[in-house]
CSV table of C-alpha atoms in Angstrom, one decimal:
chain,number,residue,atom,x,y,z
E,8,UNK,CA,115.0,-41.3,22.1
E,9,UNK,CA,117.3,-42.2,24.7
E,10,UNK,CA,120.1,-44.7,24.5
E,11,UNK,CA,118.1,-46.7,26.8
E,12,UNK,CA,115.3,-46.9,24.7
E,13,UNK,CA,117.3,-48.0,21.4
E,14,UNK,CA,116.8,-51.6,20.6
E,15,UNK,CA,119.3,-54.2,20.9
E,16,UNK,CA,120.7,-56.1,17.7
E,17,UNK,CA,118.5,-59.3,17.5
E,18,UNK,CA,121.3,-61.5,16.3
E,19,UNK,CA,124.7,-61.4,18.1
E,20,UNK,CA,127.8,-62.7,16.5
E,21,UNK,CA,130.4,-64.7,18.7
E,22,UNK,CA,132.7,-62.4,20.6
E,23,UNK,CA,135.8,-62.2,18.9
E,24,UNK,CA,139.0,-61.2,21.2
E,25,UNK,CA,138.9,-57.7,20.5
E,26,UNK,CA,134.9,-57.8,21.1
E,27,UNK,CA,136.1,-59.1,24.5
E,28,UNK,CA,138.2,-56.8,24.8
E,29,UNK,CA,135.8,-53.8,24.1
E,30,UNK,CA,133.0,-55.6,26.4
E,31,UNK,CA,135.9,-55.2,29.3
E,32,UNK,CA,136.4,-51.6,28.3
E,33,UNK,CA,132.7,-51.1,28.6
E,34,UNK,CA,132.3,-52.6,32.3
E,35,UNK,CA,135.4,-51.1,33.4
E,36,UNK,CA,134.0,-47.6,32.7
E,37,UNK,CA,130.5,-48.3,33.9
E,38,UNK,CA,132.0,-49.8,37.2
E,39,UNK,CA,134.4,-46.5,37.6
E,40,UNK,CA,131.5,-44.1,36.9
E,41,UNK,CA,128.4,-46.0,38.9
E,42,UNK,CA,130.9,-46.5,42.0
E,43,UNK,CA,131.1,-42.2,42.5
E,44,UNK,CA,127.5,-41.7,40.5
E,45,UNK,CA,125.6,-44.3,41.3
E,46,UNK,CA,123.8,-46.7,39.1
E,47,UNK,CA,120.7,-44.9,38.6
E,48,UNK,CA,122.9,-41.0,37.7
E,49,UNK,CA,124.7,-43.1,34.9
E,50,UNK,CA,123.9,-42.9,31.9
E,51,UNK,CA,124.7,-45.4,28.8
E,52,UNK,CA,126.1,-41.9,27.2
E,53,UNK,CA,128.0,-41.5,30.0
E,54,UNK,CA,129.1,-44.8,29.7
E,55,UNK,CA,129.8,-44.5,25.8
E,56,UNK,CA,131.8,-41.3,26.2
E,57,UNK,CA,134.2,-42.8,29.1
E,58,UNK,CA,134.6,-46.2,27.3
E,59,UNK,CA,135.1,-44.5,23.7
E,60,UNK,CA,132.5,-47.1,22.2
E,61,UNK,CA,130.0,-46.4,20.0
E,62,UNK,CA,126.2,-47.2,20.1
E,63,UNK,CA,126.4,-50.2,18.0
E,64,UNK,CA,129.3,-51.2,20.3
E,65,UNK,CA,127.6,-51.0,23.3
E,66,UNK,CA,124.2,-52.8,22.0
E,67,UNK,CA,126.2,-55.2,20.5
E,68,UNK,CA,127.1,-56.4,23.9
E,69,UNK,CA,124.3,-55.3,26.4
E,70,UNK,CA,120.7,-55.0,25.1
E,71,UNK,CA,119.6,-52.0,27.2
E,72,UNK,CA,121.0,-50.5,31.0
E,73,UNK,CA,119.4,-53.5,32.8
E,74,UNK,CA,121.7,-55.7,31.2
E,75,UNK,CA,124.4,-53.8,31.6
E,76,UNK,CA,124.0,-53.2,35.0
E,77,UNK,CA,123.4,-56.9,35.7
E,78,UNK,CA,126.7,-57.7,34.2
E,79,UNK,CA,128.3,-55.4,36.1
E,80,UNK,CA,127.1,-56.4,39.5
E,81,UNK,CA,128.8,-59.9,38.5
E,82,UNK,CA,132.0,-58.4,37.3
E,83,UNK,CA,132.0,-56.0,40.5
E,84,UNK,CA,131.3,-58.9,42.6
E,85,UNK,CA,133.9,-60.9,41.0
E,86,UNK,CA,136.7,-58.1,41.5
E,87,UNK,CA,135.5,-58.2,45.4
E,88,UNK,CA,135.8,-61.7,46.0
E,89,UNK,CA,139.3,-62.0,44.3
E,90,UNK,CA,140.4,-59.4,46.4
E,91,UNK,CA,139.2,-60.8,49.7
E,92,UNK,CA,140.4,-64.5,48.7
E,93,UNK,CA,144.0,-63.0,48.8
E,94,UNK,CA,143.5,-61.9,52.5
E,95,UNK,CA,140.8,-64.4,54.0
E,96,UNK,CA,141.4,-67.8,52.4
E,97,UNK,CA,144.4,-68.3,54.3
E,98,UNK,CA,143.0,-66.8,57.4
E,99,UNK,CA,143.7,-68.5,60.5
E,100,UNK,CA,144.8,-66.1,63.3
E,101,UNK,CA,143.2,-63.2,65.2
E,102,UNK,CA,146.0,-60.7,63.4
E,103,UNK,CA,145.2,-61.9,60.5
E,104,UNK,CA,141.8,-60.4,61.2
E,105,UNK,CA,143.5,-57.3,62.3
E,106,UNK,CA,145.7,-57.0,59.0
E,107,UNK,CA,142.5,-57.5,56.8
E,108,UNK,CA,140.6,-55.1,58.8
E,109,UNK,CA,143.7,-52.8,58.7
E,110,UNK,CA,143.9,-53.5,54.3
E,111,UNK,CA,140.2,-52.3,54.2
E,112,UNK,CA,140.1,-49.5,56.1
E,113,UNK,CA,143.2,-48.3,54.6
E,114,UNK,CA,142.0,-48.5,50.8
E,115,UNK,CA,139.1,-46.7,52.0
E,116,UNK,CA,141.1,-43.6,53.5
E,117,UNK,CA,142.2,-43.0,49.8
E,118,UNK,CA,138.9,-41.9,48.9
E,119,UNK,CA,138.3,-39.9,52.6
E,120,UNK,CA,135.6,-43.0,53.3
E,121,UNK,CA,133.8,-41.6,50.1
E,122,UNK,CA,131.8,-43.9,47.8
E,123,UNK,CA,131.6,-46.9,50.5
E,124,UNK,CA,131.6,-50.3,49.3
E,125,UNK,CA,130.9,-51.2,45.6
E,126,UNK,CA,128.7,-54.1,46.5
E,127,UNK,CA,126.9,-52.2,49.2
E,128,UNK,CA,125.9,-49.4,47.3
E,129,UNK,CA,124.5,-51.2,44.4
E,130,UNK,CA,122.6,-53.2,46.7
E,131,UNK,CA,121.0,-50.0,48.1
E,132,UNK,CA,120.0,-49.1,44.6
E,133,UNK,CA,119.0,-52.2,43.1
E,134,UNK,CA,117.6,-54.5,45.9
E,135,UNK,CA,113.9,-52.8,45.1
E,136,UNK,CA,114.5,-52.5,41.5
E,137,UNK,CA,115.6,-55.5,39.9
E,138,UNK,CA,115.3,-59.1,41.5
E,139,UNK,CA,118.0,-60.6,39.6
E,140,UNK,CA,120.2,-58.0,40.4
E,141,UNK,CA,119.8,-58.2,44.0
E,142,UNK,CA,119.9,-62.2,44.3
E,143,UNK,CA,123.4,-61.9,42.5
E,144,UNK,CA,124.2,-59.5,45.2
E,145,UNK,CA,123.2,-61.7,48.1
E,146,UNK,CA,125.3,-64.5,46.6
E,147,UNK,CA,128.2,-62.8,46.5
E,148,UNK,CA,128.0,-61.3,49.6
E,149,UNK,CA,127.5,-64.6,51.4
E,150,UNK,CA,130.4,-66.1,49.4
E,151,UNK,CA,132.3,-63.1,50.7
E,152,UNK,CA,131.1,-63.9,54.7
E,153,UNK,CA,132.0,-67.5,54.0
E,154,UNK,CA,135.1,-66.9,53.4
E,155,UNK,CA,135.3,-65.0,57.1
E,156,UNK,CA,133.4,-68.0,58.5
E,157,UNK,CA,135.7,-70.5,56.8
E,158,UNK,CA,138.7,-68.6,58.7
E,159,UNK,CA,136.8,-68.4,61.9
E,160,UNK,CA,136.4,-72.0,61.5
E,161,UNK,CA,139.8,-72.9,61.0
E,162,UNK,CA,140.8,-70.8,64.4
E,163,UNK,CA,138.3,-72.8,66.2
E,164,UNK,CA,139.6,-76.4,65.0
E,165,UNK,CA,142.9,-75.0,65.9
E,166,UNK,CA,141.8,-74.4,69.6
E,167,UNK,CA,142.7,-70.6,69.0
E,168,UNK,CA,138.7,-69.9,69.3
E,169,UNK,CA,136.7,-71.2,71.9
E,170,UNK,CA,134.2,-74.1,71.1
E,171,UNK,CA,131.0,-72.6,71.9
E,172,UNK,CA,132.3,-69.7,69.4
E,173,UNK,CA,129.8,-69.6,66.3
E,174,UNK,CA,131.9,-68.8,63.0
E,175,UNK,CA,128.8,-67.9,60.8
E,176,UNK,CA,127.3,-65.7,63.5
E,177,UNK,CA,130.4,-64.3,64.5
E,178,UNK,CA,130.8,-63.7,60.3
E,179,UNK,CA,127.7,-61.9,60.0
E,180,UNK,CA,128.2,-59.7,62.5
E,181,UNK,CA,131.7,-58.4,61.2
E,182,UNK,CA,130.3,-58.0,57.6
E,183,UNK,CA,127.4,-56.0,59.2
E,184,UNK,CA,130.0,-53.8,61.0
E,185,UNK,CA,131.7,-53.1,57.8
E,186,UNK,CA,129.0,-52.4,55.5
E,187,UNK,CA,127.7,-50.2,58.0
E,188,UNK,CA,131.3,-48.5,58.6
E,189,UNK,CA,131.2,-48.0,54.6
E,190,UNK,CA,128.1,-46.4,54.8
E,191,UNK,CA,129.0,-44.3,58.1
E,192,UNK,CA,132.4,-43.3,56.5
E,193,UNK,CA,130.3,-42.6,53.1
E,194,UNK,CA,128.2,-40.1,55.0
E,195,UNK,CA,130.9,-38.3,57.0
E,196,UNK,CA,133.4,-38.4,54.1
E,197,UNK,CA,135.7,-39.4,56.9
E,198,UNK,CA,137.0,-43.4,57.3
E,199,UNK,CA,137.2,-43.1,60.8
E,200,UNK,CA,133.5,-44.6,61.5
E,201,UNK,CA,134.6,-47.3,59.3
E,202,UNK,CA,137.4,-48.1,61.5
E,203,UNK,CA,135.6,-47.9,65.0
E,204,UNK,CA,132.6,-50.5,63.6
E,205,UNK,CA,135.2,-52.7,62.7
E,206,UNK,CA,137.1,-52.9,65.7
E,207,UNK,CA,134.0,-53.4,67.7
E,208,UNK,CA,133.4,-56.4,65.9
E,209,UNK,CA,136.8,-57.7,66.4
E,210,UNK,CA,136.6,-57.2,70.2
E,211,UNK,CA,133.2,-59.1,70.3
E,212,UNK,CA,135.5,-61.9,68.1
E,213,UNK,CA,138.3,-61.3,70.7
E,214,UNK,CA,136.4,-62.4,73.3
E,215,UNK,CA,136.0,-65.9,72.0
E,216,UNK,CA,139.9,-66.4,71.8
E,217,UNK,CA,141.5,-68.8,74.0
E,218,UNK,CA,144.9,-67.5,73.8
E,219,UNK,CA,145.2,-63.5,74.7
E,220,UNK,CA,147.6,-63.2,71.9
E,221,UNK,CA,145.4,-64.3,69.2
E,222,UNK,CA,148.0,-66.7,68.0
E,223,UNK,CA,148.2,-70.6,67.4
E,224,UNK,CA,150.2,-72.0,70.7
E,225,UNK,CA,153.3,-72.9,69.5
C-alpha cells in the first residue's frame, strides 16, 4: 500500500507551534521537489524524506496527496504574490515595469530558464485534475494580474499613459507574455525567449505612453 492510500487520522489535534513548524517544513519540501519534478512525479515518500518527517507527522497535517497539493497551491501562491507586491504595488512608471521585467528574467536565468513559473507549471498539471486547485490558481493569477493593472491605472491617472489605454487588457497581455516566456525558456533551457516575450509586450505598452521617456512630467 502506498503512502497516498494510507488513511488519515480521524481526529486532528490543535496544531502547536512545533506542529506549525513541521507543517511549514513539509510544504517547503513539497514546493522544492514539485517545482523541479512536477506534481504528479513527486510522491509523499519523496516529501517525507526531504522534510525528514514520519508518516504520522505528515498525515497529521494532510489527509492525502490531494490535500497537500491544494495546500501547496495556496502556499506557493502566497510566496509569488508577496514577491510581486514588492515590485508592483508602487509601480507608476514605465521604467518601473522594465525593472520588474529585469528582476524576473534575472531570477529565472539562475536556473538557465528551467522549471518555468511555479504557478504556471502547477496550472498545466492540475487544471484538468482538480477543480479546487484550478480555482485557487486562477484566483492567484487574477490577483497577480491586478497588481499589474493597478500600476497601469496609476500611470494613466498621472497622465503617463494615454486615456485610450486599457490597463486590464494590457495587464492580461503582459501576463500572457510572461507565462509564455516561462514556458519557452523552460523548453529551451535558456532564458532568452522569456526576455523577448516580455520585451514585445512592453513595447506594446510603450506605444501608449504620452512621454517618450516613460517617466512622469516634472
